[in-house]
Short mmCIF file of C-alpha atoms in Angstrom, two decimals:
data_model
loop_
_atom_site.label_atom_id
_atom_site.label_comp_id
_atom_site.label_asym_id
_atom_site.label_seq_id
_atom_site.Cartn_x
_atom_site.Cartn_y
_atom_site.Cartn_z
CA MET A 50 -4.52 2.32 -5.08
CA THR A 51 -4.90 -1.28 -6.12
CA LEU A 52 -8.22 -3.02 -6.66
CA ASP A 53 -9.00 -6.67 -6.12
CA VAL A 54 -11.95 -8.78 -5.02
CA LYS A 55 -10.74 -9.51 -1.51
CA TYR A 56 -9.96 -5.92 -0.55
CA PHE A 57 -12.51 -4.08 -2.70
CA ARG A 58 -14.69 -3.16 0.26
CA GLY A 59 -11.68 -1.58 1.92
CA SER A 60 -10.78 0.32 -1.23
CA VAL A 61 -14.29 1.76 -1.45
CA ALA A 62 -14.11 2.93 2.18
CA ALA A 63 -10.70 4.50 1.54
CA VAL A 64 -11.96 6.42 -1.49
CA HIS A 65 -15.00 7.58 0.45
CA SER A 66 -12.80 8.86 3.28
CA VAL A 67 -10.56 10.79 0.88
CA LEU A 68 -13.55 12.49 -0.75
CA LYS A 69 -15.33 13.20 2.53
CA HIS A 70 -12.40 15.09 4.06
CA SER A 71 -10.98 16.74 0.96
CA SER A 72 -11.35 20.52 0.74
CA CYS A 73 -11.63 20.18 -3.05
CA PRO A 74 -12.78 16.62 -3.87
CA GLU A 75 -13.27 17.63 -7.50
CA ASN A 76 -9.48 18.08 -7.74
CA VAL A 77 -8.69 14.51 -6.61
CA TYR A 78 -7.92 12.01 -9.38
CA PHE A 79 -7.66 8.31 -8.58
CA HIS A 80 -5.31 5.90 -10.33
CA PHE A 81 -6.50 2.34 -9.67
CA VAL A 82 -4.39 -0.70 -10.57
CA ALA A 83 -6.06 -4.09 -10.99
CA SER A 84 -4.72 -7.44 -12.16
CA LYS A 85 -5.45 -8.30 -15.75
CA ASN A 86 -7.78 -11.23 -15.08
CA LYS A 87 -11.45 -12.24 -15.28
CA ASP A 88 -12.46 -9.74 -12.58
CA PHE A 89 -10.92 -6.66 -14.22
CA GLN A 90 -13.98 -5.43 -16.12
CA GLU A 91 -16.32 -6.09 -13.23
CA LEU A 92 -14.14 -4.19 -10.79
CA ARG A 93 -14.02 -1.23 -13.15
CA GLN A 94 -17.79 -1.27 -13.56
CA MET A 95 -18.34 -1.48 -9.81
CA VAL A 96 -16.20 1.63 -9.21
CA LYS A 97 -18.26 3.47 -11.80
CA SER A 98 -21.57 2.40 -10.25
CA ILE A 99 -20.56 3.29 -6.68
CA PHE A 100 -18.80 6.58 -7.55
CA PRO A 101 -20.47 7.83 -10.77
CA SER A 102 -18.86 11.29 -10.55
CA LEU A 103 -15.38 10.13 -9.58
CA SER A 104 -12.38 11.18 -11.69
CA TYR A 105 -10.33 8.03 -12.15
CA LYS A 106 -8.70 5.49 -14.42
CA VAL A 107 -8.26 1.76 -13.90
CA TYR A 108 -4.96 0.38 -15.19
CA SER A 109 -4.32 -3.29 -15.86
CA PHE A 110 -1.37 -4.98 -14.18
CA ASN A 111 0.27 -7.97 -15.80
CA GLU A 112 1.04 -10.29 -12.87
CA PHE A 113 3.46 -12.38 -14.93
CA ARG A 114 5.93 -9.46 -14.85
CA VAL A 115 6.54 -10.05 -11.15
CA LYS A 116 5.37 -13.60 -10.40
CA LYS A 117 8.73 -15.16 -11.18
CA LEU A 118 10.43 -12.75 -8.76
CA ILE A 119 8.17 -13.32 -5.74
CA SER A 120 9.52 -15.34 -2.83
CA SER A 121 7.23 -16.84 -0.20
CA SER A 122 6.85 -14.69 2.92
CA ILE A 123 5.54 -15.14 6.46
CA ARG A 124 1.93 -14.39 5.41
CA GLN A 125 0.30 -15.68 2.21
CA ALA A 126 -1.52 -12.40 1.53
CA LEU A 127 1.85 -10.70 1.12
CA ASP A 128 2.66 -12.99 -1.82
CA ASN A 129 -0.20 -11.66 -3.97
CA PRO A 130 1.40 -10.26 -7.15
CA LEU A 131 -0.83 -7.17 -6.90
CA ASN A 132 0.94 -6.38 -3.63
CA TYR A 133 4.00 -5.64 -5.78
CA ALA A 134 2.19 -3.30 -8.19
CA ARG A 135 3.53 -0.29 -6.27
CA THR A 136 6.96 -1.18 -7.67
CA TYR A 137 5.67 -0.66 -11.22
CA LEU A 138 3.59 2.51 -10.88
CA ALA A 139 6.10 4.54 -12.90
CA GLU A 140 5.56 2.15 -15.82
CA ILE A 141 1.83 1.55 -15.39
CA ILE A 142 0.71 5.17 -15.08
CA GLN A 143 1.08 7.45 -18.09
CA PRO A 144 4.35 9.45 -18.28
CA CYS A 145 2.61 12.82 -17.90
CA VAL A 146 1.83 11.92 -14.27
CA GLU A 147 4.94 12.82 -12.26
CA ARG A 148 3.67 12.62 -8.69
CA VAL A 149 1.25 10.33 -6.86
CA ILE A 150 0.19 9.35 -3.37
CA TYR A 151 0.12 5.58 -2.98
CA LEU A 152 -2.39 4.23 -0.46
CA ASP A 153 -3.09 0.68 0.65
CA SER A 154 -6.68 -0.53 0.52
CA ASP A 155 -6.95 -0.88 4.31
CA VAL A 156 -6.69 2.82 5.18
CA VAL A 157 -9.10 5.66 5.87
CA LEU A 158 -8.24 9.33 5.95
CA VAL A 159 -9.65 11.65 8.57
CA ASP A 160 -7.91 14.74 7.22
CA ASP A 161 -7.56 16.63 3.95
CA ILE A 162 -5.37 14.69 1.51
CA GLN A 163 -4.26 18.03 0.03
CA LYS A 164 -2.05 18.44 3.11
CA LEU A 165 -0.27 15.18 2.33
CA TRP A 166 0.02 16.10 -1.36
CA SER A 167 1.67 19.44 -0.53
CA ILE A 168 4.63 17.83 1.27
CA SER A 169 7.94 18.66 -0.41
CA LEU A 170 10.33 15.96 -1.57
CA THR A 171 13.60 17.79 -1.15
CA GLY A 172 16.74 17.31 -3.20
CA SER A 173 16.99 13.82 -4.64
CA ARG A 174 14.28 12.38 -2.38
CA ILE A 175 11.89 10.19 -4.34
CA ILE A 176 9.62 8.92 -1.57
CA GLY A 177 8.00 10.68 1.37
CA ALA A 178 6.67 8.54 4.22
CA PRO A 179 6.57 8.46 8.01
CA GLU A 180 9.74 6.87 9.41
CA TYR A 181 9.97 4.85 12.61
CA CYS A 182 13.56 4.99 13.77
CA HIS A 183 12.81 3.38 17.14
CA ALA A 184 12.08 0.06 15.36
CA ASN A 185 14.92 -2.46 15.17
CA PHE A 186 15.87 -2.16 11.51
CA ARG A 187 18.08 -5.26 11.61
CA THR A 188 15.11 -7.57 12.23
CA TYR A 189 13.73 -6.92 8.76
CA PHE A 190 16.62 -8.84 7.17
CA THR A 191 18.07 -12.29 7.77
CA ASN A 192 21.54 -13.30 8.93
CA ASN A 193 22.29 -14.19 5.32
CA PHE A 194 22.03 -10.49 4.56
CA TRP A 195 23.90 -9.01 7.52
CA SER A 196 26.73 -11.56 7.34
CA ASP A 197 27.50 -10.71 3.72
CA PRO A 198 29.31 -7.34 3.46
CA LYS A 199 28.63 -7.16 -0.27
CA LEU A 200 24.92 -6.96 0.58
CA SER A 201 24.80 -5.14 3.91
CA ASN A 202 27.14 -2.41 2.66
CA VAL A 203 24.15 -0.99 0.79
CA PHE A 204 23.43 0.91 4.02
CA GLN A 205 27.00 2.10 4.54
CA GLY A 206 27.07 5.80 5.35
CA LYS A 207 23.29 5.91 5.74
CA LYS A 208 20.95 5.98 8.74
CA PRO A 209 18.07 3.84 7.50
CA CYS A 210 14.81 3.64 9.44
CA TYR A 211 11.78 1.43 9.01
CA PHE A 212 8.99 2.94 6.94
CA ASN A 213 5.64 1.50 5.88
CA THR A 214 5.03 1.34 2.12
CA GLY A 215 1.24 1.52 2.54
CA VAL A 216 1.32 5.32 2.51
CA MET A 217 3.85 7.01 0.25
CA VAL A 218 4.20 10.27 -1.64
CA ILE A 219 6.15 9.31 -4.77
CA ASP A 220 7.94 11.44 -7.36
CA LEU A 221 7.41 9.29 -10.45
CA GLY A 222 9.51 11.64 -12.59
CA LYS A 223 12.62 11.05 -10.47
CA TRP A 224 11.73 7.34 -10.20
CA ARG A 225 11.69 6.94 -13.99
CA LYS A 226 14.94 8.84 -14.46
CA GLY A 227 16.68 6.67 -11.87
CA ASP A 228 15.11 3.43 -13.16
CA TYR A 229 14.22 2.42 -9.62
CA THR A 230 11.96 -0.45 -10.69
CA VAL A 231 15.03 -2.29 -11.97
CA LYS A 232 16.88 -1.59 -8.71
CA ILE A 233 14.05 -3.13 -6.68
CA GLU A 234 13.86 -6.13 -9.01
CA LYS A 235 17.58 -6.66 -8.53
CA TRP A 236 17.08 -7.23 -4.79
CA MET A 237 14.12 -9.51 -5.45
CA LYS A 238 16.38 -11.67 -7.62
CA ILE A 239 18.99 -11.82 -4.85
CA GLN A 240 16.25 -12.81 -2.42
CA LYS A 241 15.34 -15.79 -4.62
CA GLU A 242 18.93 -17.02 -4.31
CA LYS A 243 19.92 -16.18 -0.73
CA ARG A 244 16.76 -15.54 1.33
CA ILE A 245 17.76 -12.17 2.77
CA TYR A 246 14.34 -11.16 4.19
CA GLU A 247 10.98 -12.65 5.25
CA LEU A 248 8.41 -9.97 4.40
CA GLY A 249 6.93 -9.51 0.90
CA SER A 250 7.27 -6.22 -0.99
CA LEU A 251 8.51 -4.02 1.89
CA PRO A 252 12.19 -5.08 2.27
CA PRO A 253 13.19 -4.34 -1.35
CA PHE A 254 11.88 -0.80 -0.87
CA MET A 255 13.90 -0.43 2.31
CA LEU A 256 17.01 -1.75 0.56
CA VAL A 257 16.69 0.81 -2.22
CA PHE A 258 15.33 3.81 -0.32
CA GLY A 259 16.37 3.20 3.32
CA GLY A 260 18.15 6.25 4.68
CA GLU A 261 16.92 8.40 1.79
CA ILE A 262 13.28 8.88 2.75
CA GLU A 263 11.65 12.27 3.16
CA GLY A 264 10.28 11.91 6.67
CA ILE A 265 6.59 12.77 7.09
CA ASP A 266 4.68 13.35 10.32
CA HIS A 267 3.55 10.08 11.91
CA ARG A 268 -0.04 11.31 11.90
CA TRP A 269 -0.19 10.28 8.23
CA ASN A 270 0.18 6.57 8.95
CA GLN A 271 -1.27 5.22 12.18
CA HIS A 272 -0.39 1.71 11.05
CA GLY A 273 -0.59 -1.71 12.70
CA LEU A 274 -4.30 -1.48 13.56
CA GLY A 275 -4.81 -4.98 12.11
CA GLY A 276 -2.37 -6.56 14.55
CA ASP A 277 0.86 -8.12 13.33
CA ASN A 278 1.42 -10.29 10.27
CA LEU A 279 0.57 -13.54 12.05
CA VAL A 280 -1.96 -12.66 14.77
CA ASN A 281 -5.27 -10.86 14.29
CA SER A 282 -5.06 -8.83 17.50
CA CYS A 283 -6.60 -5.56 18.64
CA ARG A 284 -4.37 -2.52 18.78
CA THR A 285 -4.93 0.94 20.20
CA LEU A 286 -4.09 4.21 18.51
CA HIS A 287 -0.63 5.63 19.00
CA PRO A 288 -0.44 8.83 21.07
CA GLY A 289 -0.73 12.09 19.16
CA PRO A 290 -2.80 13.55 16.31
CA VAL A 291 -4.20 11.30 13.59
CA SER A 292 -4.75 12.05 9.90
CA LEU A 293 -4.76 8.51 8.48
CA LEU A 294 -5.71 5.16 10.02
CA HIS A 295 -4.09 2.04 8.60
CA TRP A 296 -5.18 -1.52 9.35
CA SER A 297 -1.89 -3.09 8.31
CA GLY A 298 -1.43 -6.58 9.71
CA LYS A 299 -3.56 -9.69 9.52
CA GLY A 300 -6.87 -8.29 10.82
CA LYS A 301 -9.12 -6.19 8.56
CA PRO A 302 -11.99 -4.12 9.98
CA TRP A 303 -14.67 -5.30 7.53
CA VAL A 304 -13.89 -8.94 8.29
CA ARG A 305 -13.98 -8.45 12.05
CA LEU A 306 -17.18 -6.39 11.83
CA ASP A 307 -18.94 -9.04 9.72
CA LYS A 308 -17.94 -11.72 12.22
CA GLY A 309 -19.35 -9.66 15.07
CA ASN A 310 -16.06 -9.33 16.95
CA PRO A 311 -14.68 -5.92 15.99
CA CYS A 312 -11.86 -4.20 17.77
CA PRO A 313 -12.59 -0.73 19.19
CA VAL A 314 -10.57 0.94 16.40
CA ASP A 315 -12.71 -0.84 13.79
CA LEU A 316 -15.63 1.37 14.83
CA LEU A 317 -13.63 4.30 13.41
CA TRP A 318 -13.69 2.57 10.01
CA MET A 319 -17.46 1.94 10.01
CA PRO A 320 -18.64 5.44 8.96
CA TYR A 321 -16.76 5.08 5.67
CA ASP A 322 -18.14 1.64 4.77
CA LEU A 323 -20.28 2.04 1.63
CA TYR A 324 -20.14 -1.58 0.69
CA ARG A 325 -22.00 -4.51 2.19
CA LEU A 326 -21.77 -8.09 1.06
CA SER A 327 -24.85 -10.19 0.49
CA SER A 328 -22.53 -13.20 0.37
CA ILE A 329 -18.85 -13.58 1.26
CA ASP A 330 -18.58 -16.87 -0.57
CA SER A 331 -18.78 -15.65 -4.15
CA PHE A 332 -17.65 -12.51 -5.92
CA ASP A 333 -20.68 -12.81 -8.17
CA ASP A 334 -22.94 -12.50 -5.14
CA GLN A 335 -21.42 -9.26 -3.90
CA GLU A 336 -23.74 -6.27 -4.15
CA PRO A 337 -22.66 -2.72 -3.41
CA ARG A 338 -25.06 -0.70 -1.31
CA ALA A 339 -24.56 2.91 -0.39
CA MET A 340 -25.08 3.68 3.29
CA ILE A 341 -25.32 7.48 3.00
#
């Protein structure tokens, strides 16, 4: 997971949910990635104070590695360099770690994460994630992309489906061997020249891994609970069983709760909220307070 000031409260709730529903919480190790800036030490100390028995490490992320590759997207939050840290996990995390589950900060689990961990990545599959083949895949890329055969042929012979990069099981060993960070950066460089997509870090993943994803049950990513990327709207749960709730989109549950206008699904996030803000204006004024 990543850590930053704006989403720290969400990260704390996500960690709490993982531990609460894990059959063996002592076996869960957290890899946190935070930008190498003035808040790094304070974020690390806050994790230690809130979860004194947690097994974890906080890694620093050099934003300058990716800043020059980022193109503006339809929502400013998507342009945060830390949003691209998932591309560099194979470099950031020590080589002895060959498999991780990546989670966004706006999720909570309501099931045992061991079940997600045990999913097999068959053959050459590097990423496991729920796929949504009913979504119109073409809309994630511009006409500049589809009208250029040299670019669009990347999907030739494949059946790519939309997948959300907020929940992924990743084989870092295979990623390192295939040098997939460079492959993603290649598409980001093309984007700077030709504007082939509108969304931040998601499209490069789809360009590299589309059609080669290990499909996981949809219960592991009930996404879109924050509305879409432009409108903070209320959404209902999708039909079927749920193991993970994901407030992807513009609206975040802690923000809506603090403003006194939560959506019904935000009440499902509340039991995991261990972090209350004494002031939302200054990071220095934020005080963690356990609610258990």
